[in-house]
Each structure stands twice: as C-alpha cells, then as structure tokens.
C-alpha cells in the first residue's frame, strides 16, 4: 500500500494537479481579505457616478466578517475545482488498464481504493488549511477575528463538507467509466442537497448546511444546531466509502 | 507437472458465447503457443487465467491452485504482458519497474538491480525519460520487462511481438526461449512462423473450442502426408500422366499435385517405365499456415 500511495503522490505532483489545486486555494485565501479591503475604495470610486443616478452611498465599514463572508462564498468554488481535478482518479486507470498489472501483482483492491481515498483526503485537508490559514492570518492582521464566534467550529464544519465531497467523489469515480460520469454523479447529489435545502424542515439534516458558516460566526446559530447535518455527513461519507470498496472489488478492470 | 490447467472453461459476453468448452494444460518449462483468429477469444482466455474476468463455468488452476475471480492468490506465480500495455506516463521505466517490485514486496536493493538488469535485457537502458513519449514497441519492451520482473513461474504474453520491428521480434523470441529454463511461457500470436520457431506445444482456438492441440511435432505430423508436387519438362507428358491417373491434379504449368502420398510408387513406376523427364519431385512442407486455414475452414 505504501508503494501505491507513493505512486498516487507522484501522479498528483507530476501531472501538476497538486500545485494547481494548492495555487487556486491560496489565491482564494488571498482574495477573501483583499476583496474586503478593496470594497470601501471601490465604493468611493463608484459613488460619484452612483450619486448622479440618484443612489446615495453611505460610508461602508468593513471588518473580519466581510472577509469571512467572502470565504464562505468562495469555498464552494474551490470545492468544484477540487472535484474536477479529482474526478479522474479511477476512470483514468480503468480506461488505460493501468490497474491490471497492479492487481495481478497481488495488491488487494481494498488497499488501492484506500490509498486513493487517503490521497484525496490529504489534498483536500491541505488545500483547505491553506485557504483558511491565509484568510485567518490576513483578517487577524487587518482587523480582528475576535468578533467572530465559533470560528473554528465553523471552519471544521466546512472542512467536513469537503470530506463528504471526497467520499461522494470516491464512490462515483470508482463506479464510473469516465470522469464526466463521476462529475455528474457527485454534482447531482450536491445539487439535490441544495434543492432539498429549500425545504426548511429538511435543511438541517443536509450536509450542504455545513457550508453555512456565517450564521455561526455572527452568533445567530449555535454549534448545536449543526449536530444533525454533521452526523448526516459523517454517516453518508462512511456509507459512500463502504459502497465504493464493495463496488470496486467486483468491478471489471 | 502441469503449470496451468483449464478444464471445460466457458465464457460469454451477453448473448455472445466466446469460449464454449476450452480445456488444455501447459506442462512446466514449455513454451506454449496459443493461436486463433481475431476475436477467437485468446485475450479473454488469458484474462480468465488472471482472474480478471469471471468464468461462466469450468475450472482453471495455476501451479495446482484454483483461480478465483477478483484477487486471486495464484497471481503471485504469474507475469502478464497485456496486448496493449499501458503504464503511468509520468514515471520513467526504472521507476515503474521499481514500483512493480515494491508492490510485490521485493526489497529495495534488489528492486534497483533487477530493474537495471531487465532494462538491459529488453534494450531500454538508454531511455531513462518519462514513459509519456514512448512508442508502442518501446512500451511492449517495457511490458515484457515488467512481466518478467518478479521471476514468475508462469509468463503469459498476449501478442508480445505485435508492435516490434524485425530485430525486436527476434530478440523477444530469444528472450522467451531463454526464460524457459526458469518459467513456463504461454503466448498468443498470429504470426505462425514465430510459433514454429519457438513453441514446444500449441493449441488452436476456434469458435470457442480447442480444435487442435499438442506438441508442435505431433501437430505437424498430422499433415505429413499432405502431398507431393511433380514438375515435368514436357507438356504432353504432363497430359499423359493426368490421363493415366485421374487422382492427379494440375497445379501450375507442367506441375502436378499428388494429394495421396501412398499412391506415389504407382506414379513413379509409370514415370520410370516410360522414362519421362522429371525436373523436380518435392514433398510439400506441412506448414502451420495450411493447418490454420484448414482448421478455420477456409
Ligand atoms: N468486455 C467485453 N464485452 C463484450 N464483448 C467482449 C468483451 N471482451 C471481448 N469481447 C468479445 O469477445 C470476443 C473475443 O475477444 P478477444 O479479445 O478474446 O479475442 P482475441 O482472440 O484476443 O482477438 P485478437 O486476436 O484480435 O486479439 C470478441 O468477439 C469480442 O468482441
Ligand atoms: Mg487479443
């Protein structure tokens, strides 16, 4: 299994996907405070022309909240990039038949699936930490993170959303013949969760709720309100990974 | 001892029955040729042996142990060269071979020396760049190195020479003959001269069944009395012979084909009596190709 992990690592690095995903998450991390910082300046620049049309701009105050709002807006975008880059992990190998020499050499399929999942988890965690860390650092430097409540719990919930995404991705990627199918499956489930989220009574059980960090920071909701969706995300992740292992075991290579 | 045994193996894809009832066995330390038309099911049979496909019926055993679909423990004895070998493009050949060794649990020092040794054997020691730019023939060479890497007891090669240049083909056949001391080789091919050069035993697969099988010499002998060709100097004598013996056939200008070799003495007697001028008398070589054509009914 160590050999296969090393191979996965080499694949992410040498195909350039690893640096691409890190770069994008770092960019998002920088953009969040940057946009917040630039907002008043932009407002000022625009206020003259806006005044002519009759809109009166008031002095805007920016603080850490503005930047964190950007963070929670941008994380879904980062997640999309991550899913795009990760969707080929199984299909590429199926299409080329590169797993055949590995399997015929006696590496169990469970270990292959485990290595691939671990790699995705690691990359998600690393890129997420990078984005979160950069935003956190700049916010602390420009403003004050202290006004945000449950900051780290909200961050953890958002990270867990990514874990759920990884589990979905592993499952759909393992059963798909090509990456578009894997994307469609993963995207479909996430979109379905978003749609279901419109129904107020259901929304608190959906993993997509984990992305709603702002109410936590503003103190409108409590960490306790998220226990249902935390449990749902964890449960679904385990089920997905289990199913992926079972399907991959039976799959024709 | 038998290295590989297939008994009554059947496999179909949907409604298409590819293998009906395939039984053969490969003794240790032989080179076994597996011949059949395109789509006869050679690749399918090999994948069944590797546990990559699920057989509908029958039993396969490698080195005396049964093959299971999925993770089969028998694969530890087997080295496999797929028909179109594919590798991880971003690795160099040496890295790929080391990766294979590591999966198989080979110690680090041995991996390095073994991969050098094999790259030299297949003539790739100069090409230490990434596999991405490799030609099909180079990939096939790397494929054979990869298959031999862990010193398998059974080496399965699916059309190992299909992409190689004439020199490469010769070299590969030599490799196969040389590894016979240590392993058993099963290989499929369309090139019957390869089979004639290096195989000890062969099996013909046709319409899902093994139609012909056995040691190469024995299979060839089946066609030993294929016929005799006579070439005469004068056309009128040819006509005369043809009228005397209705079972003779004209096979070219002044050439006669005798299909039943046991009637040869009668013909020769007449030739001697009449003092006919023969230019050439030749026993036809029992080529595998004729046999192949006969088997597939064309
Ligand atoms: N995965 C599959 N699904 C459906 N049919 C298949 C599959 N694999 C092979 N076949 C069919 O099985 C038959 C045998 O294929 P196979 O690849 O074993 O032939 P082959 O003897 O290796 O031919 P070739 O000499 O061209 O390599 C073909 O008719 C092919 O269409
Ligand atoms: Mg084939």
JSON list of N, CA and C in Angstrom, two decimals, chain A residues 128-172:
[
{"chain": "A", "resi": 128, "resn": "UNK", "atom": "N", "xyz": [-7.47, 23.08, 1.97]},
{"chain": "A", "resi": 128, "resn": "UNK", "atom": "CA", "xyz": [-8.43, 23.80, 2.81]},
{"chain": "A", "resi": 128, "resn": "UNK", "atom": "C", "xyz": [-7.70, 24.57, 3.90]},
{"chain": "A", "resi": 129, "resn": "UNK", "atom": "N", "xyz": [-6.75, 23.90, 4.55]},
{"chain": "A", "resi": 129, "resn": "UNK", "atom": "CA", "xyz": [-5.99, 24.56, 5.61]},
{"chain": "A", "resi": 129, "resn": "UNK", "atom": "C", "xyz": [-5.26, 25.79, 5.07]},
{"chain": "A", "resi": 130, "resn": "UNK", "atom": "N", "xyz": [-4.74, 25.64, 3.88]},
{"chain": "A", "resi": 130, "resn": "UNK", "atom": "CA", "xyz": [-4.01, 26.75, 3.25]},
{"chain": "A", "resi": 130, "resn": "UNK", "atom": "C", "xyz": [-4.94, 27.96, 3.07]},
{"chain": "A", "resi": 131, "resn": "UNK", "atom": "N", "xyz": [-6.10, 27.69, 2.50]},
{"chain": "A", "resi": 131, "resn": "UNK", "atom": "CA", "xyz": [-7.06, 28.77, 2.24]},
{"chain": "A", "resi": 131, "resn": "UNK", "atom": "C", "xyz": [-7.52, 29.40, 3.56]},
{"chain": "A", "resi": 132, "resn": "UNK", "atom": "N", "xyz": [-7.90, 28.54, 4.51]},
{"chain": "A", "resi": 132, "resn": "UNK", "atom": "CA", "xyz": [-8.39, 29.02, 5.80]},
{"chain": "A", "resi": 132, "resn": "UNK", "atom": "C", "xyz": [-7.29, 29.81, 6.51]},
{"chain": "A", "resi": 133, "resn": "UNK", "atom": "N", "xyz": [-6.09, 29.24, 6.49]},
{"chain": "A", "resi": 133, "resn": "UNK", "atom": "CA", "xyz": [-4.97, 29.87, 7.20]},
{"chain": "A", "resi": 133, "resn": "UNK", "atom": "C", "xyz": [-4.66, 31.26, 6.65]},
{"chain": "A", "resi": 134, "resn": "UNK", "atom": "N", "xyz": [-4.63, 31.35, 5.33]},
{"chain": "A", "resi": 134, "resn": "UNK", "atom": "CA", "xyz": [-4.29, 32.65, 4.73]},
{"chain": "A", "resi": 134, "resn": "UNK", "atom": "C", "xyz": [-5.35, 33.69, 5.08]},
{"chain": "A", "resi": 135, "resn": "UNK", "atom": "N", "xyz": [-6.61, 33.32, 4.92]},
{"chain": "A", "resi": 135, "resn": "UNK", "atom": "CA", "xyz": [-7.68, 34.25, 5.25]},
{"chain": "A", "resi": 135, "resn": "UNK", "atom": "C", "xyz": [-7.62, 34.64, 6.72]},
{"chain": "A", "resi": 136, "resn": "UNK", "atom": "N", "xyz": [-7.41, 33.64, 7.58]},
{"chain": "A", "resi": 136, "resn": "UNK", "atom": "CA", "xyz": [-7.35, 33.89, 9.02]},
{"chain": "A", "resi": 136, "resn": "UNK", "atom": "C", "xyz": [-6.22, 34.88, 9.35]},
{"chain": "A", "resi": 137, "resn": "UNK", "atom": "N", "xyz": [-5.06, 34.62, 8.74]},
{"chain": "A", "resi": 137, "resn": "UNK", "atom": "CA", "xyz": [-3.89, 35.46, 9.01]},
{"chain": "A", "resi": 137, "resn": "UNK", "atom": "C", "xyz": [-4.13, 36.91, 8.60]},
{"chain": "A", "resi": 138, "resn": "UNK", "atom": "N", "xyz": [-4.59, 37.11, 7.40]},
{"chain": "A", "resi": 138, "resn": "UNK", "atom": "CA", "xyz": [-4.82, 38.48, 6.92]},
{"chain": "A", "resi": 138, "resn": "UNK", "atom": "C", "xyz": [-5.89, 39.18, 7.76]},
{"chain": "A", "resi": 139, "resn": "UNK", "atom": "N", "xyz": [-6.94, 38.41, 8.08]},
{"chain": "A", "resi": 139, "resn": "UNK", "atom": "CA", "xyz": [-8.01, 39.00, 8.89]},
{"chain": "A", "resi": 139, "resn": "UNK", "atom": "C", "xyz": [-7.48, 39.47, 10.24]},
{"chain": "A", "resi": 140, "resn": "UNK", "atom": "N", "xyz": [-6.65, 38.62, 10.84]},
{"chain": "A", "resi": 140, "resn": "UNK", "atom": "CA", "xyz": [-6.09, 38.98, 12.15]},
{"chain": "A", "resi": 140, "resn": "UNK", "atom": "C", "xyz": [-5.21, 40.22, 12.01]},
{"chain": "A", "resi": 141, "resn": "UNK", "atom": "N", "xyz": [-4.54, 40.34, 10.88]},
{"chain": "A", "resi": 141, "resn": "UNK", "atom": "CA", "xyz": [-3.61, 41.44, 10.66]},
{"chain": "A", "resi": 141, "resn": "UNK", "atom": "C", "xyz": [-4.36, 42.75, 10.40]},
{"chain": "A", "resi": 142, "resn": "UNK", "atom": "N", "xyz": [-5.38, 42.70, 9.54]},
{"chain": "A", "resi": 142, "resn": "UNK", "atom": "CA", "xyz": [-6.11, 43.91, 9.18]},
{"chain": "A", "resi": 142, "resn": "UNK", "atom": "C", "xyz": [-7.14, 44.30, 10.22]},
{"chain": "A", "resi": 143, "resn": "UNK", "atom": "N", "xyz": [-7.90, 43.29, 10.67]},
{"chain": "A", "resi": 143, "resn": "UNK", "atom": "CA", "xyz": [-8.99, 43.59, 11.58]},
{"chain": "A", "resi": 143, "resn": "UNK", "atom": "C", "xyz": [-8.83, 42.77, 12.85]},
{"chain": "A", "resi": 144, "resn": "UNK", "atom": "N", "xyz": [-9.90, 42.10, 13.23]},
{"chain": "A", "resi": 144, "resn": "UNK", "atom": "CA", "xyz": [-9.85, 41.32, 14.47]},
{"chain": "A", "resi": 144, "resn": "UNK", "atom": "C", "xyz": [-10.77, 40.12, 14.31]},
{"chain": "A", "resi": 145, "resn": "UNK", "atom": "N", "xyz": [-10.19, 38.93, 14.41]},
{"chain": "A", "resi": 145, "resn": "UNK", "atom": "CA", "xyz": [-11.02, 37.73, 14.28]},
{"chain": "A", "resi": 145, "resn": "UNK", "atom": "C", "xyz": [-11.89, 37.50, 15.52]},
{"chain": "A", "resi": 146, "resn": "UNK", "atom": "N", "xyz": [-11.57, 38.23, 16.59]},
{"chain": "A", "resi": 146, "resn": "UNK", "atom": "CA", "xyz": [-12.26, 38.01, 17.85]},
{"chain": "A", "resi": 146, "resn": "UNK", "atom": "C", "xyz": [-13.76, 38.26, 17.79]},
{"chain": "A", "resi": 147, "resn": "UNK", "atom": "N", "xyz": [-14.22, 39.07, 16.82]},
{"chain": "A", "resi": 147, "resn": "UNK", "atom": "CA", "xyz": [-15.65, 39.36, 16.77]},
{"chain": "A", "resi": 147, "resn": "UNK", "atom": "C", "xyz": [-16.44, 38.18, 16.25]},
{"chain": "A", "resi": 148, "resn": "UNK", "atom": "N", "xyz": [-15.74, 37.22, 15.61]},
{"chain": "A", "resi": 148, "resn": "UNK", "atom": "CA", "xyz": [-16.45, 36.07, 15.07]},
{"chain": "A", "resi": 148, "resn": "UNK", "atom": "C", "xyz": [-16.56, 34.99, 16.14]},
{"chain": "A", "resi": 149, "resn": "UNK", "atom": "N", "xyz": [-17.78, 34.51, 16.33]},
{"chain": "A", "resi": 149, "resn": "UNK", "atom": "CA", "xyz": [-17.99, 33.44, 17.31]},
{"chain": "A", "resi": 149, "resn": "UNK", "atom": "C", "xyz": [-17.83, 32.09, 16.62]},
{"chain": "A", "resi": 150, "resn": "UNK", "atom": "N", "xyz": [-17.51, 31.07, 17.36]},
{"chain": "A", "resi": 150, "resn": "UNK", "atom": "CA", "xyz": [-17.38, 29.68, 16.87]},
{"chain": "A", "resi": 150, "resn": "UNK", "atom": "C", "xyz": [-16.62, 29.62, 15.56]},
{"chain": "A", "resi": 151, "resn": "UNK", "atom": "N", "xyz": [-15.58, 30.41, 15.44]},
{"chain": "A", "resi": 151, "resn": "UNK", "atom": "CA", "xyz": [-14.84, 30.48, 14.17]},
{"chain": "A", "resi": 151, "resn": "UNK", "atom": "C", "xyz": [-14.29, 29.13, 13.76]},
{"chain": "A", "resi": 152, "resn": "UNK", "atom": "N", "xyz": [-13.70, 28.43, 14.73]},
{"chain": "A", "resi": 152, "resn": "UNK", "atom": "CA", "xyz": [-13.05, 27.17, 14.38]},
{"chain": "A", "resi": 152, "resn": "UNK", "atom": "C", "xyz": [-14.05, 26.05, 14.19]},
{"chain": "A", "resi": 153, "resn": "UNK", "atom": "N", "xyz": [-15.15, 26.13, 14.92]},
{"chain": "A", "resi": 153, "resn": "UNK", "atom": "CA", "xyz": [-16.17, 25.11, 14.69]},
{"chain": "A", "resi": 153, "resn": "UNK", "atom": "C", "xyz": [-16.73, 25.25, 13.26]},
{"chain": "A", "resi": 154, "resn": "UNK", "atom": "N", "xyz": [-16.97, 26.50, 12.86]},
{"chain": "A", "resi": 154, "resn": "UNK", "atom": "CA", "xyz": [-17.49, 26.73, 11.50]},
{"chain": "A", "resi": 154, "resn": "UNK", "atom": "C", "xyz": [-16.48, 26.24, 10.46]},
{"chain": "A", "resi": 155, "resn": "UNK", "atom": "N", "xyz": [-15.20, 26.50, 10.76]},
{"chain": "A", "resi": 155, "resn": "UNK", "atom": "CA", "xyz": [-14.16, 26.05, 9.85]},
{"chain": "A", "resi": 155, "resn": "UNK", "atom": "C", "xyz": [-14.13, 24.53, 9.76]},
{"chain": "A", "resi": 156, "resn": "UNK", "atom": "N", "xyz": [-14.30, 23.88, 10.91]},
{"chain": "A", "resi": 156, "resn": "UNK", "atom": "CA", "xyz": [-14.30, 22.42, 10.94]},
{"chain": "A", "resi": 156, "resn": "UNK", "atom": "C", "xyz": [-15.49, 21.86, 10.15]},
{"chain": "A", "resi": 157, "resn": "UNK", "atom": "N", "xyz": [-16.66, 22.49, 10.32]},
{"chain": "A", "resi": 157, "resn": "UNK", "atom": "CA", "xyz": [-17.85, 22.03, 9.61]},
{"chain": "A", "resi": 157, "resn": "UNK", "atom": "C", "xyz": [-17.63, 22.10, 8.10]},
{"chain": "A", "resi": 158, "resn": "UNK", "atom": "N", "xyz": [-17.03, 23.19, 7.69]},
{"chain": "A", "resi": 158, "resn": "UNK", "atom": "CA", "xyz": [-16.78, 23.38, 6.26]},
{"chain": "A", "resi": 158, "resn": "UNK", "atom": "C", "xyz": [-15.79, 22.34, 5.73]},
{"chain": "A", "resi": 159, "resn": "UNK", "atom": "N", "xyz": [-14.77, 22.03, 6.56]},
{"chain": "A", "resi": 159, "resn": "UNK", "atom": "CA", "xyz": [-13.80, 21.00, 6.19]},
{"chain": "A", "resi": 159, "resn": "UNK", "atom": "C", "xyz": [-14.52, 19.65, 6.04]},
{"chain": "A", "resi": 160, "resn": "UNK", "atom": "N", "xyz": [-15.44, 19.39, 6.99]},
{"chain": "A", "resi": 160, "resn": "UNK", "atom": "CA", "xyz": [-16.17, 18.13, 6.95]},
{"chain": "A", "resi": 160, "resn": "UNK", "atom": "C", "xyz": [-17.03, 18.03, 5.68]},
{"chain": "A", "resi": 161, "resn": "UNK", "atom": "N", "xyz": [-17.53, 19.18, 5.23]},
{"chain": "A", "resi": 161, "resn": "UNK", "atom": "CA", "xyz": [-18.26, 19.18, 3.96]},
{"chain": "A", "resi": 161, "resn": "UNK", "atom": "C", "xyz": [-17.35, 18.63, 2.86]},
{"chain": "A", "resi": 162, "resn": "UNK", "atom": "N", "xyz": [-16.10, 19.05, 2.88]},
{"chain": "A", "resi": 162, "resn": "UNK", "atom": "CA", "xyz": [-15.14, 18.56, 1.89]},
{"chain": "A", "resi": 162, "resn": "UNK", "atom": "C", "xyz": [-14.92, 17.06, 2.01]},
{"chain": "A", "resi": 163, "resn": "UNK", "atom": "N", "xyz": [-14.88, 16.57, 3.23]},
{"chain": "A", "resi": 163, "resn": "UNK", "atom": "CA", "xyz": [-14.71, 15.13, 3.43]},
{"chain": "A", "resi": 163, "resn": "UNK", "atom": "C", "xyz": [-15.89, 14.37, 2.83]},
{"chain": "A", "resi": 164, "resn": "UNK", "atom": "N", "xyz": [-17.07, 14.91, 3.06]},
{"chain": "A", "resi": 164, "resn": "UNK", "atom": "CA", "xyz": [-18.27, 14.30, 2.47]},
{"chain": "A", "resi": 164, "resn": "UNK", "atom": "C", "xyz": [-18.16, 14.29, 0.95]},
{"chain": "A", "resi": 165, "resn": "UNK", "atom": "N", "xyz": [-17.67, 15.38, 0.41]},
{"chain": "A", "resi": 165, "resn": "UNK", "atom": "CA", "xyz": [-17.48, 15.51, -1.03]},
{"chain": "A", "resi": 165, "resn": "UNK", "atom": "C", "xyz": [-16.48, 14.47, -1.54]},
{"chain": "A", "resi": 166, "resn": "UNK", "atom": "N", "xyz": [-15.40, 14.30, -0.79]},
{"chain": "A", "resi": 166, "resn": "UNK", "atom": "CA", "xyz": [-14.39, 13.32, -1.18]},
{"chain": "A", "resi": 166, "resn": "UNK", "atom": "C", "xyz": [-15.01, 11.92, -1.22]},
{"chain": "A", "resi": 167, "resn": "UNK", "atom": "N", "xyz": [-15.82, 11.60, -0.21]},
{"chain": "A", "resi": 167, "resn": "UNK", "atom": "CA", "xyz": [-16.42, 10.28, -0.15]},
{"chain": "A", "resi": 167, "resn": "UNK", "atom": "C", "xyz": [-17.34, 10.07, -1.35]},
{"chain": "A", "resi": 168, "resn": "UNK", "atom": "N", "xyz": [-18.15, 11.09, -1.67]},
{"chain": "A", "resi": 168, "resn": "UNK", "atom": "CA", "xyz": [-19.02, 11.00, -2.85]},
{"chain": "A", "resi": 168, "resn": "UNK", "atom": "C", "xyz": [-18.18, 10.79, -4.10]},
{"chain": "A", "resi": 169, "resn": "UNK", "atom": "N", "xyz": [-17.13, 11.56, -4.19]},
{"chain": "A", "resi": 169, "resn": "UNK", "atom": "CA", "xyz": [-16.27, 11.51, -5.38]},
{"chain": "A", "resi": 169, "resn": "UNK", "atom": "C", "xyz": [-15.63, 10.13, -5.53]},
{"chain": "A", "resi": 170, "resn": "UNK", "atom": "N", "xyz": [-15.15, 9.59, -4.42]},
{"chain": "A", "resi": 170, "resn": "UNK", "atom": "CA", "xyz": [-14.53, 8.26, -4.47]},
{"chain": "A", "resi": 170, "resn": "UNK", "atom": "C", "xyz": [-15.55, 7.24, -4.96]},
{"chain": "A", "resi": 171, "resn": "UNK", "atom": "N", "xyz": [-16.75, 7.31, -4.42]},
{"chain": "A", "resi": 171, "resn": "UNK", "atom": "CA", "xyz": [-17.76, 6.34, -4.83]},
{"chain": "A", "resi": 171, "resn": "UNK", "atom": "C", "xyz": [-18.08, 6.47, -6.32]},
{"chain": "A", "resi": 172, "resn": "UNK", "atom": "N", "xyz": [-18.43, 7.69, -6.74]},
{"chain": "A", "resi": 172, "resn": "UNK", "atom": "CA", "xyz": [-18.86, 7.85, -8.14]},
{"chain": "A", "resi": 172, "resn": "UNK", "atom": "C", "xyz": [-17.71, 7.59, -9.10]}
]
